[in-house]
XYZ file of C-alpha atoms in Angstrom:
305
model
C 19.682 -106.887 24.489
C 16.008 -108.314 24.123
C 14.387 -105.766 22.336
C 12.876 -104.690 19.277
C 13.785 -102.415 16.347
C 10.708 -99.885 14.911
C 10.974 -96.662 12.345
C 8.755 -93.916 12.216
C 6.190 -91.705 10.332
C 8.378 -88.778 11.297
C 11.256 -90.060 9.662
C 9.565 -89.632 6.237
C 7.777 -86.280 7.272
C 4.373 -87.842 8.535
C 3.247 -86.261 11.883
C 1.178 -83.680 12.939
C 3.541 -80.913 12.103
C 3.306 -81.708 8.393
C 1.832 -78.665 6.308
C -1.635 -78.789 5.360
C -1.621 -80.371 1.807
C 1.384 -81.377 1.550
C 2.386 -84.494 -0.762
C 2.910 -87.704 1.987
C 4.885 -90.858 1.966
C 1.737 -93.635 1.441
C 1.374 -95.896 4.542
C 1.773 -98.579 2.233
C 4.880 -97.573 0.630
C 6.011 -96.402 4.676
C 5.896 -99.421 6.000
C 7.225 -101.567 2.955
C 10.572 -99.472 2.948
C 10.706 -100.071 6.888
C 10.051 -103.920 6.546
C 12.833 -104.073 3.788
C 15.165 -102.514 5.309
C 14.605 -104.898 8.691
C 12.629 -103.049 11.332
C 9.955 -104.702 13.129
C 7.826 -102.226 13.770
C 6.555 -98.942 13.316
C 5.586 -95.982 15.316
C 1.812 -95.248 14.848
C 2.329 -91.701 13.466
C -1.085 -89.404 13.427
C -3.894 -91.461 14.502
C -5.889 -92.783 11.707
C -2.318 -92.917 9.099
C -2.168 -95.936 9.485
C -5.753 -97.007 9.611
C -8.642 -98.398 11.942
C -9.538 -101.540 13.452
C -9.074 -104.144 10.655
C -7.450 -101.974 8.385
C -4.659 -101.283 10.737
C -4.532 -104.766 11.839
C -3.981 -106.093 8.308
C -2.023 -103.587 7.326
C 0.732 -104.584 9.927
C 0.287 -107.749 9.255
C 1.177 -107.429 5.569
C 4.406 -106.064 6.270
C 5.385 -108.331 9.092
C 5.556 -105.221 11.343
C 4.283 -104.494 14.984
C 2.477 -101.400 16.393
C 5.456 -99.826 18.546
C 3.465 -96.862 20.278
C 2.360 -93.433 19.304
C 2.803 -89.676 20.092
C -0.265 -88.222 22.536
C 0.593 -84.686 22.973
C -1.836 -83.452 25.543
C -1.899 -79.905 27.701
C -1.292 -81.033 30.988
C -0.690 -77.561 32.672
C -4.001 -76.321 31.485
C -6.610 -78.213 33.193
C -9.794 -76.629 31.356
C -7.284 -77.664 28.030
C -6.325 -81.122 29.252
C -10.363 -82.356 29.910
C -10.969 -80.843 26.375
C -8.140 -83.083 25.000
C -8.981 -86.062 26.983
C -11.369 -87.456 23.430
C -8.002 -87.623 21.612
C -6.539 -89.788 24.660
C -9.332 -92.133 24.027
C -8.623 -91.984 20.609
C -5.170 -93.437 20.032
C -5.917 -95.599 23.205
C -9.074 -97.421 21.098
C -6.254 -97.899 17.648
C -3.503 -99.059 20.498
C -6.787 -101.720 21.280
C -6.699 -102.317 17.628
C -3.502 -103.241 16.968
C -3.332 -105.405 20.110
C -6.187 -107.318 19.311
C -3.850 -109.024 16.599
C -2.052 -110.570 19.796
C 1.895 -108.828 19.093
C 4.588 -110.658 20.602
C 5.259 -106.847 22.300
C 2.335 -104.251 22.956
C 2.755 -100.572 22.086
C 3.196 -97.718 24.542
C 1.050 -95.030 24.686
C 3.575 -92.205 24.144
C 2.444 -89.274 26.337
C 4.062 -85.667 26.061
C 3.273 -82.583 27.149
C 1.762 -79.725 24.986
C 4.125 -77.134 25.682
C 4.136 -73.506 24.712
C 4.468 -71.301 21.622
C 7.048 -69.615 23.588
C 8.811 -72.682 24.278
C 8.397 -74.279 20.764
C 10.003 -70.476 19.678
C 13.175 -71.193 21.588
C 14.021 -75.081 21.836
C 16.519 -75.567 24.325
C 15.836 -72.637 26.720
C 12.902 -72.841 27.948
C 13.190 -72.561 31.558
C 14.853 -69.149 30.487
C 12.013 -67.716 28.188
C 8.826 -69.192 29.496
C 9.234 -70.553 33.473
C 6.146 -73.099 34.430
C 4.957 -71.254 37.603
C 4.220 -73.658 40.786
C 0.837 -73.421 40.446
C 1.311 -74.804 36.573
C 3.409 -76.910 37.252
C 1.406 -78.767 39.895
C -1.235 -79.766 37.532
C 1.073 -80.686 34.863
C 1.925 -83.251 37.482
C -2.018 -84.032 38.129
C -2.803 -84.139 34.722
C -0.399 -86.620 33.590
C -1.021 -88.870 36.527
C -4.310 -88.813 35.458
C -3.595 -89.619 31.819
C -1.237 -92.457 32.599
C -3.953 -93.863 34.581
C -6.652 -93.674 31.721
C -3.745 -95.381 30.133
C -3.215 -98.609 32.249
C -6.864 -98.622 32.663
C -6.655 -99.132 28.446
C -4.568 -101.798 29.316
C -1.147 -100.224 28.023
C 2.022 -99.407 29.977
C 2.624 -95.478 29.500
C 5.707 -93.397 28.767
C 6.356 -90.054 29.060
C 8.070 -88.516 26.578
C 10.451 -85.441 27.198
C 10.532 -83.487 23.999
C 12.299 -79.545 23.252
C 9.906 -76.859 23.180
C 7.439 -78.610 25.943
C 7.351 -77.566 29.794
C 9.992 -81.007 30.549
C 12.389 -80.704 28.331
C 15.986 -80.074 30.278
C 17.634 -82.876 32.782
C 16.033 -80.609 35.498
C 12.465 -80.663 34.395
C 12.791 -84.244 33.726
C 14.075 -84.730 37.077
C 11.530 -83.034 38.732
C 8.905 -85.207 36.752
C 10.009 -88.100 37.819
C 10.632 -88.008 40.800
C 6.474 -86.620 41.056
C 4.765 -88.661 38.370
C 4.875 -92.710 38.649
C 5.327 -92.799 34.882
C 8.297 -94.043 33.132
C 10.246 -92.155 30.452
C 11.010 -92.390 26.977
C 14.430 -91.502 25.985
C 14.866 -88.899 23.343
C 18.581 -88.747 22.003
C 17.879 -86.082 19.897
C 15.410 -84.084 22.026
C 17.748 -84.266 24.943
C 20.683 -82.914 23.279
C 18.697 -79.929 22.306
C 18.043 -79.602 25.463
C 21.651 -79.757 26.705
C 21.701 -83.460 27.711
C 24.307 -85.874 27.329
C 22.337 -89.279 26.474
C 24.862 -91.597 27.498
C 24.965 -89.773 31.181
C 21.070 -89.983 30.677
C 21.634 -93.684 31.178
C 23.332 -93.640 34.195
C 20.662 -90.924 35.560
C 17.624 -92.479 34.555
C 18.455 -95.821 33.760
C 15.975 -97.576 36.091
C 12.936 -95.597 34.758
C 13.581 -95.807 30.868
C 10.834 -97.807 29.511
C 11.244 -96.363 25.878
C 14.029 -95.266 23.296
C 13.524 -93.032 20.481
C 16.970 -92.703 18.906
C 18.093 -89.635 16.829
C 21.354 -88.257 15.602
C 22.038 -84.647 15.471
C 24.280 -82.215 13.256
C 25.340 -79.883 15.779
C 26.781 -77.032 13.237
C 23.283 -76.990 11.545
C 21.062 -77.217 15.014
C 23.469 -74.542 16.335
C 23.043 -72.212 13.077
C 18.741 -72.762 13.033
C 19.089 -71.465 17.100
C 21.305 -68.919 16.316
C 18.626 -67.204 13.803
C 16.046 -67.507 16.564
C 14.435 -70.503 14.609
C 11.939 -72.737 16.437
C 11.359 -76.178 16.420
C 9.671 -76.415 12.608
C 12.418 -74.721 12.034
C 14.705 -77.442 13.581
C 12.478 -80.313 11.618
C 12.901 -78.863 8.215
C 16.452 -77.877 8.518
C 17.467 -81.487 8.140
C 19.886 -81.249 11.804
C 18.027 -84.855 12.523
C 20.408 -86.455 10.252
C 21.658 -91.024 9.646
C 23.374 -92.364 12.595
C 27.228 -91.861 12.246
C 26.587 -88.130 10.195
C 25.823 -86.052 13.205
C 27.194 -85.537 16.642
C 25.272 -87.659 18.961
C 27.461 -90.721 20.085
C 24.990 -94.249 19.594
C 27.457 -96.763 21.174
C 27.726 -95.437 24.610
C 23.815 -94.981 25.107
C 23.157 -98.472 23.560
C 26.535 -99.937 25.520
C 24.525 -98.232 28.763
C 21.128 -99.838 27.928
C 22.614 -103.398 27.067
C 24.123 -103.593 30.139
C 20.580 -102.899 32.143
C 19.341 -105.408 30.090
C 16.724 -103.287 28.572
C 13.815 -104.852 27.546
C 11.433 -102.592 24.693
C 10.980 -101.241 21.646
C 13.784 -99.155 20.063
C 12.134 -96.260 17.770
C 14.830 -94.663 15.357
C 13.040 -91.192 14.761
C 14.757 -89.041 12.109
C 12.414 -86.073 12.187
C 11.754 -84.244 8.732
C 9.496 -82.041 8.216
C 9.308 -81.946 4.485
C 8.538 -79.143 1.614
C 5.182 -78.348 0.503
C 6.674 -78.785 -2.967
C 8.330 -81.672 -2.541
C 8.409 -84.867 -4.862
C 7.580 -87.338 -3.087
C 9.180 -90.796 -4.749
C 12.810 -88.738 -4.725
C 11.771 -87.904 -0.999
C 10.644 -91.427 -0.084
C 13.729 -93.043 -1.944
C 16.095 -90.650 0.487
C 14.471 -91.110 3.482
C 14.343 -94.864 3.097
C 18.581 -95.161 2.254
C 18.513 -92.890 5.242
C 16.809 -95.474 7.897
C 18.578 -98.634 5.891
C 21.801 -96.898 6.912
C 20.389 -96.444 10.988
C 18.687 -99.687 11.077
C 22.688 -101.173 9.767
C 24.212 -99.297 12.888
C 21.877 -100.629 15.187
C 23.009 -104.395 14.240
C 25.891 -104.591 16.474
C 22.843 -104.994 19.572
C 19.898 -105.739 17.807
């Protein structure tokens, strides 16, 4: 398989779901673990983490790493919403134009997801159930992320479109009906797709031909299952610790990355273990467990990449 191997801010609690305040993992110390343990590159994480410009550039370069891509959650079923968010488009799209000014041997994709719902982020996993998109909605969800994969390419980045629990495409349907409207690619979400009620090896076989993108995840089902069963939501999900090491949980790596080898896939492989951490939390113990945690995913990964 001819692609490339990149952690994650979210893996060691850094994205925009982490409290206000809270102790966080130093870029620095991030991306050193992540180079150690033999990834070559790194998901950008909240815009700015990472730095600007030079700073980001040099940064990357000091750690032998590679910008991978980056989350852009934007509204897309609420137009007045989605032209109010279109600034933070331009945003990340100016620190992709950063990092690619360095010349990587693979440019990042602009990750784009939708915003969602409070109702939805409530009940991960049933959200055609608890909060339907109505036609009307879900017609310019389909406009609006046209349009932002367009601003994208215009950037000069290939787009993905990430489904993700507690959004308005989140179940096989959704995601069907997105892609089969929207000439955007997708990003497969292990995790996120078993939450959903996916099976990500059979997502292979669906999608195959329009995955651009992997974010791998493993998931303990008894703890995901408990979390729902309260009524918890998706921070809920994140600090539970059900994202757990590849090989501890219950989502089968070898027959998605068996699929994908056999396509040939050609991309960037993000291992995403989200955590959202403590407010109390002590950061070196935290940082020392979260790095053994991607040593032992980037090891299971070696038998393809």
């Amino acid at each position: 398989m001819n692609a490339t191997v990149a952690g994650a801010p979210v893996s060691f609690g850094v994205f925009e779901m982490t409290p206000e305040g809270a102790p966080t993992v130093a870029a620095d110390d991030l991306l050193e673990t992540l180079a150690e343990a033999g990834y070559a590159g790194v998901d950008l994480g909240p815009v700015g983490y990472l730095g600007r410009e030079r700073e980001l550039r040099s940064r990357l370069a000091r750690f032998g790493l590679e910008l991978a891509g980056g989350w852009v959650q934007l509204p897309f079923s609420d137009d007045d919403a989605f032209t109010a968010s279109l600034p933070s488009l331009r945003d990340a799209l100016r620190v992709f134009a950063d990092a690619a000014e360095a010349g990587p041997d693979r440019l990042p994709l602009p990750t784009l997801a939708d915003d969602g719902s409070a109702t939805r982020r409530a009940n991960p996993g049933r959200g055609a159930e608890t909060d339907p998109l109505a036609t009307e909605a879900w017609q310019r969800l389909i406009v609006n992320a046209g349009r932002a994969a367009e601003l994208v390419r215009e950037a000069g980045f290939e787009p993905t479109f990430h489904h993700h629990a507690g959004t308005f495409v989140e179940s096989p349907e959704e995601i069907d009906r997105f892609l089969a409207e929207v000439e955007v690619d997708l990003t497969l979400d292990t995790g996120h797709l078993f939450i959903a009620g996916g099976d990500p090896a059979e997502a292979v076989t669906r999608w195959g031909d329009r995955i651009n993108h992997l974010h791998l995840k493993d998931v303990d089902l008894p703890v995901l299952r408990r979390v729902l069963a309260a009524g918890g939501g998706m921070p809920e999900v994140w600090s539970s610790g059900a994202f757990v090491a590849f090989g501890r949980g219950d989502v089968a790596l070898a027959p998605v990355m068996e699929a994908m080898d056999a396509r040939g896939f050609d991309g960037w492989v993000i291992v995403e273990q989200d955590v959202l951490n403590a407010p109390d939390v002590a950061v070196d113990a935290f940082r020392a467990a979260r790095g053994e945690d991607q040593r032992v995913n980037r090891a299971a990964l070696r038998p393809w990449l």
